Amino acid sequence: MFAVIRTGGKQYRVAPNDIIEIEKIAGKPGDIVELSEVILLGGDGGPKTGSPTIAGALVAAEVIEQKRADKIVVFKKKRRKNYRRTKGHRQALTALRITEILTDGKKPSKAAPRPEPKKAEKKPEVAKAEAKAKAEKKPAAKKAEAKKPAKKPAARAAKAPAKKPAAKPKKR
């Protein structure tokens, strides 16, 4: 089964488990959103169209991430008028995974939102070893700096200013 939905001024053909990027809509990763503007339903028994939308039809999708598209450079120019303007634009997008296509006014099944992955906690032994290694590296760096000889300020003053080349005689 597939559906054609309208969102953000565009139309998308979707089926369950499809991943699409649409204009930004509200929601955090893991949230279930409902896309209610279903224009066409296809599958078993032929297509079914709405005028303009199909009553009771709904597409449920899970928000994967909120992101921004690649930069588009907008450049305006009028020749011979010294007029140039450059602007950039990055469109805000939402990546969705289509979970189900519903008809007859059914509501989407509430799938448990996936917890965000947490950073793995280090074992206390490993954390202590890393802290000890960092502590050992810091004094070594200070010793290396102390070994460098100081620059002498008198050496700079000893240099004479650069001489200008002699002027060439004018030809008549």
Coordinates of C-alpha atoms in Angstrom, one line a residue:
M1 CA 0.0 0.0 0.0
F2 CA 1.2 3.5 -0.7
A3 CA -0.1 7.1 -0.3
V4 CA 0.5 10.5 -1.7
I5 CA 0.7 13.1 1.0
R6 CA 1.0 16.9 0.9
T7 CA 3.2 18.8 3.4
G8 CA 5.3 21.9 3.2
G9 CA 3.8 22.8 -0.2
K10 CA 5.1 19.6 -1.8
Q11 CA 3.7 16.2 -2.5
Y12 CA 5.4 12.9 -1.5
R13 CA 4.7 9.3 -2.5
V14 CA 5.3 7.2 0.6
A15 CA 5.0 3.6 1.7
P16 CA 5.6 2.0 5.1
N17 CA 9.3 2.0 6.2
D18 CA 10.2 4.8 3.7
I19 CA 12.5 7.6 4.9
I20 CA 11.7 11.0 3.6
E21 CA 13.0 14.6 4.2
I22 CA 10.3 17.2 4.4
E23 CA 10.1 20.9 5.3
K24 CA 10.6 21.3 9.1
I25 CA 7.7 20.3 11.4
A26 CA 7.6 20.3 15.1
G27 CA 8.8 17.2 17.0
K28 CA 11.8 15.6 18.7
P29 CA 13.6 12.5 17.4
G30 CA 11.5 9.5 18.4
D31 CA 8.2 11.4 18.3
I32 CA 5.3 10.1 16.2
V33 CA 3.7 12.7 13.9
E34 CA 0.5 12.5 11.9
L35 CA 0.3 13.7 8.3
S36 CA -3.4 14.1 7.6
E37 CA -3.3 15.6 4.1
V38 CA -3.6 12.4 2.1
I39 CA -4.4 13.1 -1.5
L40 CA -4.3 9.5 -2.9
L41 CA -4.2 6.0 -1.6
G42 CA -3.0 3.1 -3.8
G43 CA -2.5 -0.6 -3.4
D44 CA -5.0 -3.4 -3.4
G45 CA -8.2 -2.6 -5.4
G46 CA -6.8 0.3 -7.3
P47 CA -6.1 3.9 -6.4
K48 CA -8.5 6.0 -4.3
T49 CA -8.4 9.8 -4.7
G50 CA -9.8 12.6 -2.6
S51 CA -11.2 16.0 -3.4
P52 CA -8.9 17.5 -2.3
T53 CA -8.0 15.0 0.5
I54 CA -9.3 11.6 1.5
A55 CA -11.5 11.9 4.6
G56 CA -10.3 9.7 7.5
A57 CA -7.0 8.8 5.9
L58 CA -3.8 9.4 7.9
V59 CA -0.1 8.7 7.6
A60 CA 1.9 8.1 10.8
A61 CA 5.6 8.8 10.8
E62 CA 8.4 8.8 13.3
V63 CA 10.8 11.7 13.5
I64 CA 14.3 10.5 12.9
E65 CA 16.2 13.9 13.1
Q66 CA 15.9 17.6 12.7
K67 CA 18.6 19.0 10.4
R68 CA 19.5 21.5 7.7
A69 CA 20.0 21.1 4.0
D70 CA 23.2 22.0 2.2
K71 CA 23.8 25.7 1.6
I72 CA 22.4 27.3 -1.6
V73 CA 24.2 30.4 -2.8
V74 CA 22.0 33.2 -4.1
F75 CA 23.9 35.6 -6.3
K76 CA 22.4 38.7 -7.9
K77 CA 24.2 40.8 -10.5
K78 CA 23.4 43.6 -12.9
R79 CA 26.1 44.0 -15.5
R80 CA 28.0 47.3 -15.9
K81 CA 26.2 48.7 -12.8
N82 CA 28.6 47.5 -10.1
Y83 CA 25.8 45.7 -8.4
R84 CA 26.5 42.3 -6.8
R85 CA 24.8 40.7 -3.8
T86 CA 25.6 37.2 -2.4
K87 CA 23.5 35.4 0.1
G88 CA 23.4 31.9 1.4
H89 CA 20.4 29.8 2.5
R90 CA 20.1 26.5 4.4
Q91 CA 16.6 25.0 4.6
A92 CA 15.5 23.4 7.8
L93 CA 14.4 19.8 7.3
T94 CA 12.9 16.9 9.2
A95 CA 13.8 13.3 8.4
L96 CA 10.8 11.0 8.9
R97 CA 10.4 7.2 8.8
I98 CA 6.8 6.3 7.6
T99 CA 5.4 3.8 10.1
E100 CA 1.9 3.2 8.9
I101 CA -0.8 4.3 6.5
L102 CA -4.2 4.4 8.2
T103 CA -7.7 4.7 6.7
D104 CA -11.3 5.0 8.1
G105 CA -10.3 7.4 10.9
K106 CA -8.0 4.9 12.8
K107 CA -5.4 6.4 15.1
P108 CA -1.7 5.5 14.9
S109 CA -0.4 2.9 17.3
K110 CA 1.7 4.5 20.0
A111 CA 5.1 3.0 19.6
A112 CA 7.3 3.6 22.5
P113 CA 9.8 6.3 21.7
R114 CA 13.3 5.1 21.4
P115 CA 15.6 6.4 24.2
E116 CA 18.4 8.6 23.0
P117 CA 21.7 6.7 23.1
K118 CA 23.7 7.7 26.2
K119 CA 27.5 7.9 26.3
A120 CA 29.0 4.7 27.7
E121 CA 30.3 5.2 31.2
K122 CA 33.9 4.3 31.7
K123 CA 34.9 1.8 34.4
P124 CA 36.5 3.5 37.4
E125 CA 39.8 1.8 36.8
V126 CA 40.0 3.0 33.2
A127 CA 39.0 6.6 34.2
K128 CA 41.8 6.7 36.9
A129 CA 44.4 5.4 34.4
E130 CA 43.4 8.1 31.8
A131 CA 43.6 10.8 34.5
K132 CA 47.0 9.6 35.6
A133 CA 48.3 9.6 32.0
K134 CA 47.1 13.2 31.4
A135 CA 48.7 14.3 34.7
E136 CA 52.1 12.8 33.5
K137 CA 51.9 14.5 30.1
K138 CA 51.4 18.1 31.4
P139 CA 54.7 18.5 33.3
A140 CA 56.6 17.1 30.4
A141 CA 55.2 19.8 28.1
K142 CA 56.3 22.6 30.6
K143 CA 59.8 21.2 30.8
A144 CA 60.2 21.4 27.0
E145 CA 59.2 25.0 27.0
A146 CA 61.8 25.8 29.6
K147 CA 64.6 24.4 27.5
K148 CA 64.1 26.9 24.7
P149 CA 66.6 29.7 24.8
A150 CA 65.3 33.2 25.2
K151 CA 65.5 35.5 22.2
K152 CA 67.9 38.5 22.6
P153 CA 66.3 41.9 22.1
A154 CA 69.6 43.4 21.3
A155 CA 70.0 41.3 18.2
R156 CA 67.0 43.0 16.6
A157 CA 68.4 46.5 17.2
A158 CA 71.8 45.6 15.6
K159 CA 70.2 45.2 12.2
A160 CA 70.6 48.2 9.9
P161 CA 67.6 49.5 8.0
A162 CA 67.4 48.4 4.3
K163 CA 69.1 50.8 1.9
K164 CA 67.2 52.3 -1.1
P165 CA 68.7 51.7 -4.5
A166 CA 70.4 54.7 -6.1
A167 CA 68.1 56.8 -8.4
K168 CA 68.7 56.4 -12.1
P169 CA 69.6 59.6 -14.0
K170 CA 66.8 60.9 -16.3
K171 CA 67.3 60.5 -20.0
R172 CA 66.5 63.5 -22.2

